[in-house]
């Protein structure tokens, strides 16, 4: 039965010998930081950078030795949903990756490049990460967290250290600071009737599933022989009912097929091929599936590398092996992480060497190995397990399925999400169908079809009765199925920035986090998106007021930038146009980009008319020149630059003139030239 966890632990706090006070007899002079960020994940890094750039004293603590969380841990094939949802410094991060790879934006990337990019932010702000300190206690007095107590992650016998702060940001996936501070949270799945949802709770669906008929027993047909490895003996509850189980974890695997950069996949210590007896039965049950892409999501990254993810009934997800992780001790969590490491490395070795693997699959994996130039400090294996979901705060507002699909729209949005409501499988069980026992996975949900939606400020702050100076932008307040849509790295970065801006406003006004003016916060995020006072770019989407549409354009609500896009069939000789006009608030030179969304029967060329408010010029964009990579079907295309002045009326017009197929008008961007 799922319950709400509510711990209040009062204690001391720790940190690095030069910067923190010891809790022993010899105490250094204690410093109180304006903002203490716990967790150097992507969200935590952006939060720390934002707060420091806004003039606050900042301390960034990371319990491991790893910088950047999943973004640097192998998740290079970015889960986007809709690029419209990625704003501020999060968007800037992907622009910086683009600069590295010679593009405007880059959404697929190598782990080491992402790590170097995050380090550039920290170096620019003068932030030194305090690595290897994990939280033990948090002192919460009357709702105000005063200090946290930390232990040395590598040597817990060392004296504890204390850190004092005015505002705290929990940037961890686990929500450990939140829990130690006595803030309410949930683990597992709510029943559908709790929040009026349809995709929460137990869900037996067809995604990433076994075909019917695969026997679960070591000796087929003989229950007394025991279950094959990886199958639970639990009884499946009814659809929509609650439990405290969590979706599967895995590693996002970075391999390479570059012989000069490749390390061979070798047998890990503890290898047991019987772990994959069920996979062998899956091979036998589907003889038509003989490519690696049918058993893994094998996404290609730059420089001959991969981001490999789970696919199908038996893959990289270690289903059911993580249920003790959220409330586990640090030692228990390490056991779970080590088990996932052994499982994943064993899976790769099994594919490469076991004679039961179909020849086509075994031949295909021979060219792949670990890259020499990635994770050089951890034997070329990522130190970051993909902990998709751990704790979820129960805060001032709980995001639910109704928010995802647009039935409820919050007015205090400080970021957007746009990804499918997504849950990986949660348990592998035995079911009976037509009198035959068979194995099935349960918990997978993939429900989309909705546009970007706002995430409430109230969902990243606790209830005022529990904590008045804490932000939780990662383990935020959401139901299981809503969290499955929100839990994407670009979104976590957006929410980290929003938390830091709100923390700065609260400090300036002497307020609690619950008292921050949402209007001021939203205004600051709009006007100062990079948190450094630089001129903001100007985005005009086809859904914005002032866009002038002439002719016959249909509205399409998928595969574009923002909520909708406009599409013209382009099959007659009429000239149809869509004019996008920016509101210029600062004189200067701007680079101009038009968003091209992939569509069927696309015109081989699109005419663009650009005006700086005085003179016009025409540009023809060829469809063959648009290079789209990653999850989305669209890309920004540079169509030139103009010097713009306040008081003029510049515009960009998308025209169907000369088109020989469908034309899309979606969004235009004016970026201040650097």
PDB file of N, CA and C in Angstrom, residues 49-114:
ATOM      1  N   UNK A  49      24.428  28.288 -11.239  1.00  0.00           N
ATOM      2  CA  UNK A  49      24.922  29.324 -12.150  1.00  0.00           C
ATOM      3  C   UNK A  49      24.001  30.544 -12.143  1.00  0.00           C
ATOM      4  N   UNK A  50      22.698  30.299 -12.194  1.00  0.00           N
ATOM      5  CA  UNK A  50      21.731  31.400 -12.222  1.00  0.00           C
ATOM      6  C   UNK A  50      21.819  32.241 -10.961  1.00  0.00           C
ATOM      7  N   UNK A  51      21.818  31.591  -9.811  1.00  0.00           N
ATOM      8  CA  UNK A  51      21.871  32.327  -8.546  1.00  0.00           C
ATOM      9  C   UNK A  51      23.158  33.135  -8.428  1.00  0.00           C
ATOM     10  N   UNK A  52      24.272  32.561  -8.848  1.00  0.00           N
ATOM     11  CA  UNK A  52      25.555  33.275  -8.770  1.00  0.00           C
ATOM     12  C   UNK A  52      25.568  34.458  -9.725  1.00  0.00           C
ATOM     13  N   UNK A  53      25.041  34.268 -10.911  1.00  0.00           N
ATOM     14  CA  UNK A  53      24.997  35.345 -11.890  1.00  0.00           C
ATOM     15  C   UNK A  53      24.112  36.489 -11.408  1.00  0.00           C
ATOM     16  N   UNK A  54      23.113  36.165 -10.592  1.00  0.00           N
ATOM     17  CA  UNK A  54      22.219  37.184 -10.050  1.00  0.00           C
ATOM     18  C   UNK A  54      22.766  37.801  -8.761  1.00  0.00           C
ATOM     19  N   UNK A  55      24.050  37.531  -8.478  1.00  0.00           N
ATOM     20  CA  UNK A  55      24.729  38.229  -7.389  1.00  0.00           C
ATOM     21  C   UNK A  55      24.636  37.565  -6.037  1.00  0.00           C
ATOM     22  N   UNK A  56      24.234  36.304  -5.972  1.00  0.00           N
ATOM     23  CA  UNK A  56      24.102  35.624  -4.691  1.00  0.00           C
ATOM     24  C   UNK A  56      25.322  34.744  -4.416  1.00  0.00           C
ATOM     25  N   UNK A  57      25.632  34.576  -3.131  1.00  0.00           N
ATOM     26  CA  UNK A  57      26.690  33.627  -2.768  1.00  0.00           C
ATOM     27  C   UNK A  57      26.096  32.227  -2.863  1.00  0.00           C
ATOM     28  N   UNK A  58      26.845  31.325  -3.494  1.00  0.00           N
ATOM     29  CA  UNK A  58      26.298  30.014  -3.858  1.00  0.00           C
ATOM     30  C   UNK A  58      27.264  28.920  -3.446  1.00  0.00           C
ATOM     31  N   UNK A  59      26.706  27.826  -2.950  1.00  0.00           N
ATOM     32  CA  UNK A  59      27.477  26.616  -2.707  1.00  0.00           C
ATOM     33  C   UNK A  59      26.789  25.472  -3.431  1.00  0.00           C
ATOM     34  N   UNK A  60      27.552  24.751  -4.262  1.00  0.00           N
ATOM     35  CA  UNK A  60      27.028  23.625  -5.037  1.00  0.00           C
ATOM     36  C   UNK A  60      27.681  22.346  -4.531  1.00  0.00           C
ATOM     37  N   UNK A  61      26.867  21.432  -4.016  1.00  0.00           N
ATOM     38  CA  UNK A  61      27.339  20.193  -3.396  1.00  0.00           C
ATOM     39  C   UNK A  61      26.891  19.014  -4.250  1.00  0.00           C
ATOM     40  N   UNK A  62      27.793  18.080  -4.486  1.00  0.00           N
ATOM     41  CA  UNK A  62      27.457  16.877  -5.243  1.00  0.00           C
ATOM     42  C   UNK A  62      27.899  15.650  -4.443  1.00  0.00           C
ATOM     43  N   UNK A  63      26.953  14.766  -4.096  1.00  0.00           N
ATOM     44  CA  UNK A  63      27.322  13.611  -3.273  1.00  0.00           C
ATOM     45  C   UNK A  63      28.250  12.611  -3.954  1.00  0.00           C
ATOM     46  N   UNK A  64      28.252  12.568  -5.280  1.00  0.00           N
ATOM     47  CA  UNK A  64      29.151  11.668  -6.006  1.00  0.00           C
ATOM     48  C   UNK A  64      30.332  12.475  -6.540  1.00  0.00           C
ATOM     49  N   UNK A  65      31.057  11.856  -7.462  1.00  0.00           N
ATOM     50  CA  UNK A  65      32.140  12.558  -8.145  1.00  0.00           C
ATOM     51  C   UNK A  65      31.747  12.934  -9.572  1.00  0.00           C
ATOM     52  N   UNK A  66      30.466  12.823  -9.874  1.00  0.00           N
ATOM     53  CA  UNK A  66      29.988  12.980 -11.249  1.00  0.00           C
ATOM     54  C   UNK A  66      29.285  14.321 -11.433  1.00  0.00           C
ATOM     55  N   UNK A  67      29.598  15.000 -12.506  1.00  0.00           N
ATOM     56  CA  UNK A  67      29.011  16.297 -12.823  1.00  0.00           C
ATOM     57  C   UNK A  67      28.000  16.146 -13.957  1.00  0.00           C
ATOM     58  N   UNK A  68      26.785  16.654 -13.742  1.00  0.00           N
ATOM     59  CA  UNK A  68      25.841  16.767 -14.850  1.00  0.00           C
ATOM     60  C   UNK A  68      24.745  15.738 -14.899  1.00  0.00           C
ATOM     61  N   UNK A  69      24.719  14.787 -13.940  1.00  0.00           N
ATOM     62  CA  UNK A  69      23.630  13.823 -13.913  1.00  0.00           C
ATOM     63  C   UNK A  69      23.516  13.030 -15.197  1.00  0.00           C
ATOM     64  N   UNK A  70      22.295  12.859 -15.664  1.00  0.00           N
ATOM     65  CA  UNK A  70      22.047  12.036 -16.843  1.00  0.00           C
ATOM     66  C   UNK A  70      22.498  12.691 -18.133  1.00  0.00           C
ATOM     67  N   UNK A  71      22.484  14.026 -18.174  1.00  0.00           N
ATOM     68  CA  UNK A  71      22.873  14.716 -19.411  1.00  0.00           C
ATOM     69  C   UNK A  71      24.315  14.411 -19.776  1.00  0.00           C
ATOM     70  N   UNK A  72      25.161  14.185 -18.784  1.00  0.00           N
ATOM     71  CA  UNK A  72      26.549  13.804 -19.042  1.00  0.00           C
ATOM     72  C   UNK A  72      26.767  12.320 -18.805  1.00  0.00           C
ATOM     73  N   UNK A  73      25.695  11.602 -18.467  1.00  0.00           N
ATOM     74  CA  UNK A  73      25.814  10.199 -18.106  1.00  0.00           C
ATOM     75  C   UNK A  73      25.371   9.236 -19.179  1.00  0.00           C
ATOM     76  N   UNK A  74      25.258   9.706 -20.414  1.00  0.00           N
ATOM     77  CA  UNK A  74      24.914   8.816 -21.508  1.00  0.00           C
ATOM     78  C   UNK A  74      23.627   9.152 -22.218  1.00  0.00           C
ATOM     79  N   UNK A  75      22.792  10.006 -21.610  1.00  0.00           N
ATOM     80  CA  UNK A  75      21.530  10.373 -22.252  1.00  0.00           C
ATOM     81  C   UNK A  75      21.797  11.505 -23.245  1.00  0.00           C
ATOM     82  N   UNK A  76      22.404  11.128 -24.354  1.00  0.00           N
ATOM     83  CA  UNK A  76      22.731  12.111 -25.380  1.00  0.00           C
ATOM     84  C   UNK A  76      21.652  12.295 -26.423  1.00  0.00           C
ATOM     85  N   UNK A  77      20.710  11.357 -26.463  1.00  0.00           N
ATOM     86  CA  UNK A  77      19.588  11.464 -27.398  1.00  0.00           C
ATOM     87  C   UNK A  77      18.448  12.122 -26.635  1.00  0.00           C
ATOM     88  N   UNK A  78      18.463  13.455 -26.637  1.00  0.00           N
ATOM     89  CA  UNK A  78      17.640  14.240 -25.724  1.00  0.00           C
ATOM     90  C   UNK A  78      16.153  13.987 -25.899  1.00  0.00           C
ATOM     91  N   UNK A  79      15.485  13.720 -24.771  1.00  0.00           N
ATOM     92  CA  UNK A  79      14.025  13.625 -24.759  1.00  0.00           C
ATOM     93  C   UNK A  79      13.463  15.042 -24.763  1.00  0.00           C
ATOM     94  N   UNK A  80      12.899  15.453 -25.881  1.00  0.00           N
ATOM     95  CA  UNK A  80      12.484  16.845 -26.037  1.00  0.00           C
ATOM     96  C   UNK A  80      10.975  16.984 -25.927  1.00  0.00           C
ATOM     97  N   UNK A  81      10.251  16.249 -26.782  1.00  0.00           N
ATOM     98  CA  UNK A  81       8.811  16.429 -26.856  1.00  0.00           C
ATOM     99  C   UNK A  81       8.454  17.547 -27.811  1.00  0.00           C
ATOM    100  N   UNK A  82       8.878  18.771 -27.482  1.00  0.00           N
ATOM    101  CA  UNK A  82       8.619  19.939 -28.328  1.00  0.00           C
ATOM    102  C   UNK A  82       9.636  21.008 -27.928  1.00  0.00           C
ATOM    103  N   UNK A  83      10.438  21.469 -28.862  1.00  0.00           N
ATOM    104  CA  UNK A  83      11.507  22.418 -28.533  1.00  0.00           C
ATOM    105  C   UNK A  83      10.974  23.722 -27.958  1.00  0.00           C
ATOM    106  N   UNK A  84       9.730  24.016 -28.186  1.00  0.00           N
ATOM    107  CA  UNK A  84       9.097  25.216 -27.648  1.00  0.00           C
ATOM    108  C   UNK A  84       9.163  25.237 -26.122  1.00  0.00           C
ATOM    109  N   UNK A  85       9.177  24.057 -25.507  1.00  0.00           N
ATOM    110  CA  UNK A  85       9.189  23.958 -24.051  1.00  0.00           C
ATOM    111  C   UNK A  85      10.568  24.237 -23.452  1.00  0.00           C
ATOM    112  N   UNK A  86      11.603  24.272 -24.280  1.00  0.00           N
ATOM    113  CA  UNK A  86      12.968  24.447 -23.781  1.00  0.00           C
ATOM    114  C   UNK A  86      13.344  25.919 -23.890  1.00  0.00           C
ATOM    115  N   UNK A  87      13.504  26.576 -22.750  1.00  0.00           N
ATOM    116  CA  UNK A  87      13.708  28.025 -22.718  1.00  0.00           C
ATOM    117  C   UNK A  87      14.921  28.383 -21.877  1.00  0.00           C
ATOM    118  N   UNK A  88      15.267  29.671 -21.892  1.00  0.00           N
ATOM    119  CA  UNK A  88      16.286  30.201 -20.996  1.00  0.00           C
ATOM    120  C   UNK A  88      17.638  29.535 -21.140  1.00  0.00           C
ATOM    121  N   UNK A  89      18.278  29.275 -19.996  1.00  0.00           N
ATOM    122  CA  UNK A  89      19.613  28.692 -19.995  1.00  0.00           C
ATOM    123  C   UNK A  89      19.605  27.248 -20.479  1.00  0.00           C
ATOM    124  N   UNK A  90      18.492  26.575 -20.341  1.00  0.00           N
ATOM    125  CA  UNK A  90      18.402  25.225 -20.889  1.00  0.00           C
ATOM    126  C   UNK A  90      18.573  25.270 -22.405  1.00  0.00           C
ATOM    127  N   UNK A  91      17.860  26.157 -23.057  1.00  0.00           N
ATOM    128  CA  UNK A  91      18.015  26.317 -24.505  1.00  0.00           C
ATOM    129  C   UNK A  91      19.432  26.782 -24.835  1.00  0.00           C
ATOM    130  N   UNK A  92      19.976  27.651 -24.002  1.00  0.00           N
ATOM    131  CA  UNK A  92      21.338  28.135 -24.216  1.00  0.00           C
ATOM    132  C   UNK A  92      22.341  26.985 -24.172  1.00  0.00           C
ATOM    133  N   UNK A  93      22.109  26.018 -23.289  1.00  0.00           N
ATOM    134  CA  UNK A  93      22.985  24.851 -23.193  1.00  0.00           C
ATOM    135  C   UNK A  93      23.025  24.106 -24.524  1.00  0.00           C
ATOM    136  N   UNK A  94      21.867  23.872 -25.123  1.00  0.00           N
ATOM    137  CA  UNK A  94      21.833  23.150 -26.393  1.00  0.00           C
ATOM    138  C   UNK A  94      22.357  24.008 -27.545  1.00  0.00           C
ATOM    139  N   UNK A  95      22.307  25.312 -27.388  1.00  0.00           N
ATOM    140  CA  UNK A  95      22.958  26.197 -28.368  1.00  0.00           C
ATOM    141  C   UNK A  95      24.482  26.072 -28.255  1.00  0.00           C
ATOM    142  N   UNK A  96      24.980  25.985 -27.034  1.00  0.00           N
ATOM    143  CA  UNK A  96      26.427  25.838 -26.856  1.00  0.00           C
ATOM    144  C   UNK A  96      26.911  24.493 -27.402  1.00  0.00           C
ATOM    145  N   UNK A  97      26.123  23.463 -27.214  1.00  0.00           N
ATOM    146  CA  UNK A  97      26.450  22.188 -27.842  1.00  0.00           C
ATOM    147  C   UNK A  97      26.444  22.331 -29.363  1.00  0.00           C
ATOM    148  N   UNK A  98      25.486  23.092 -29.874  1.00  0.00           N
ATOM    149  CA  UNK A  98      25.439  23.346 -31.304  1.00  0.00           C
ATOM    150  C   UNK A  98      26.698  24.035 -31.800  1.00  0.00           C
ATOM    151  N   UNK A  99      27.170  24.997 -31.029  1.00  0.00           N
ATOM    152  CA  UNK A  99      28.394  25.696 -31.404  1.00  0.00           C
ATOM    153  C   UNK A  99      29.575  24.723 -31.490  1.00  0.00           C
ATOM    154  N   UNK A 100      29.613  23.771 -30.575  1.00  0.00           N
ATOM    155  CA  UNK A 100      30.692  22.771 -30.596  1.00  0.00           C
ATOM    156  C   UNK A 100      30.636  21.924 -31.863  1.00  0.00           C
ATOM    157  N   UNK A 101      29.416  21.562 -32.268  1.00  0.00           N
ATOM    158  CA  UNK A 101      29.258  20.670 -33.417  1.00  0.00           C
ATOM    159  C   UNK A 101      29.003  21.407 -34.731  1.00  0.00           C
ATOM    160  N   UNK A 102      29.103  22.747 -34.713  1.00  0.00           N
ATOM    161  CA  UNK A 102      28.939  23.512 -35.938  1.00  0.00           C
ATOM    162  C   UNK A 102      27.511  23.677 -36.385  1.00  0.00           C
ATOM    163  N   UNK A 103      26.574  23.703 -35.416  1.00  0.00           N
ATOM    164  CA  UNK A 103      25.165  23.896 -35.729  1.00  0.00           C
ATOM    165  C   UNK A 103      24.594  24.982 -34.825  1.00  0.00           C
ATOM    166  N   UNK A 104      23.352  25.370 -35.107  1.00  0.00           N
ATOM    167  CA  UNK A 104      22.684  26.368 -34.274  1.00  0.00           C
ATOM    168  C   UNK A 104      22.331  25.774 -32.911  1.00  0.00           C
ATOM    169  N   UNK A 105      21.705  24.605 -32.934  1.00  0.00           N
ATOM    170  CA  UNK A 105      21.397  23.858 -31.720  1.00  0.00           C
ATOM    171  C   UNK A 105      21.779  22.402 -31.945  1.00  0.00           C
ATOM    172  N   UNK A 106      22.124  21.717 -30.869  1.00  0.00           N
ATOM    173  CA  UNK A 106      22.459  20.292 -30.996  1.00  0.00           C
ATOM    174  C   UNK A 106      21.771  19.523 -29.874  1.00  0.00           C
ATOM    175  N   UNK A 107      21.001  18.506 -30.254  1.00  0.00           N
ATOM    176  CA  UNK A 107      20.208  17.747 -29.285  1.00  0.00           C
ATOM    177  C   UNK A 107      20.702  16.317 -29.127  1.00  0.00           C
ATOM    178  N   UNK A 108      21.683  15.914 -29.913  1.00  0.00           N
ATOM    179  CA  UNK A 108      22.341  14.618 -29.721  1.00  0.00           C
ATOM    180  C   UNK A 108      23.833  14.904 -29.567  1.00  0.00           C
ATOM    181  N   UNK A 109      24.468  14.279 -28.575  1.00  0.00           N
ATOM    182  CA  UNK A 109      25.818  14.708 -28.216  1.00  0.00           C
ATOM    183  C   UNK A 109      26.538  13.640 -27.401  1.00  0.00           C
ATOM    184  N   UNK A 110      27.843  13.798 -27.312  1.00  0.00           N
ATOM    185  CA  UNK A 110      28.685  12.903 -26.532  1.00  0.00           C
ATOM    186  C   UNK A 110      28.693  13.326 -25.060  1.00  0.00           C
ATOM    187  N   UNK A 111      28.792  12.373 -24.137  1.00  0.00           N
ATOM    188  CA  UNK A 111      28.801  12.712 -22.710  1.00  0.00           C
ATOM    189  C   UNK A 111      29.905  13.696 -22.332  1.00  0.00           C
ATOM    190  N   UNK A 112      31.103  13.500 -22.871  1.00  0.00           N
ATOM    191  CA  UNK A 112      32.222  14.355 -22.497  1.00  0.00           C
ATOM    192  C   UNK A 112      32.029  15.790 -22.968  1.00  0.00           C
ATOM    193  N   UNK A 113      31.365  15.969 -24.091  1.00  0.00           N
ATOM    194  CA  UNK A 113      31.105  17.325 -24.597  1.00  0.00           C
ATOM    195  C   UNK A 113      30.094  18.021 -23.700  1.00  0.00           C
ATOM    196  N   UNK A 114      29.063  17.298 -23.274  1.00  0.00           N
ATOM    197  CA  UNK A 114      28.079  17.878 -22.354  1.00  0.00           C
ATOM    198  C   UNK A 114      28.738  18.267 -21.032  1.00  0.00           C
TER     199      UNK A 114
END
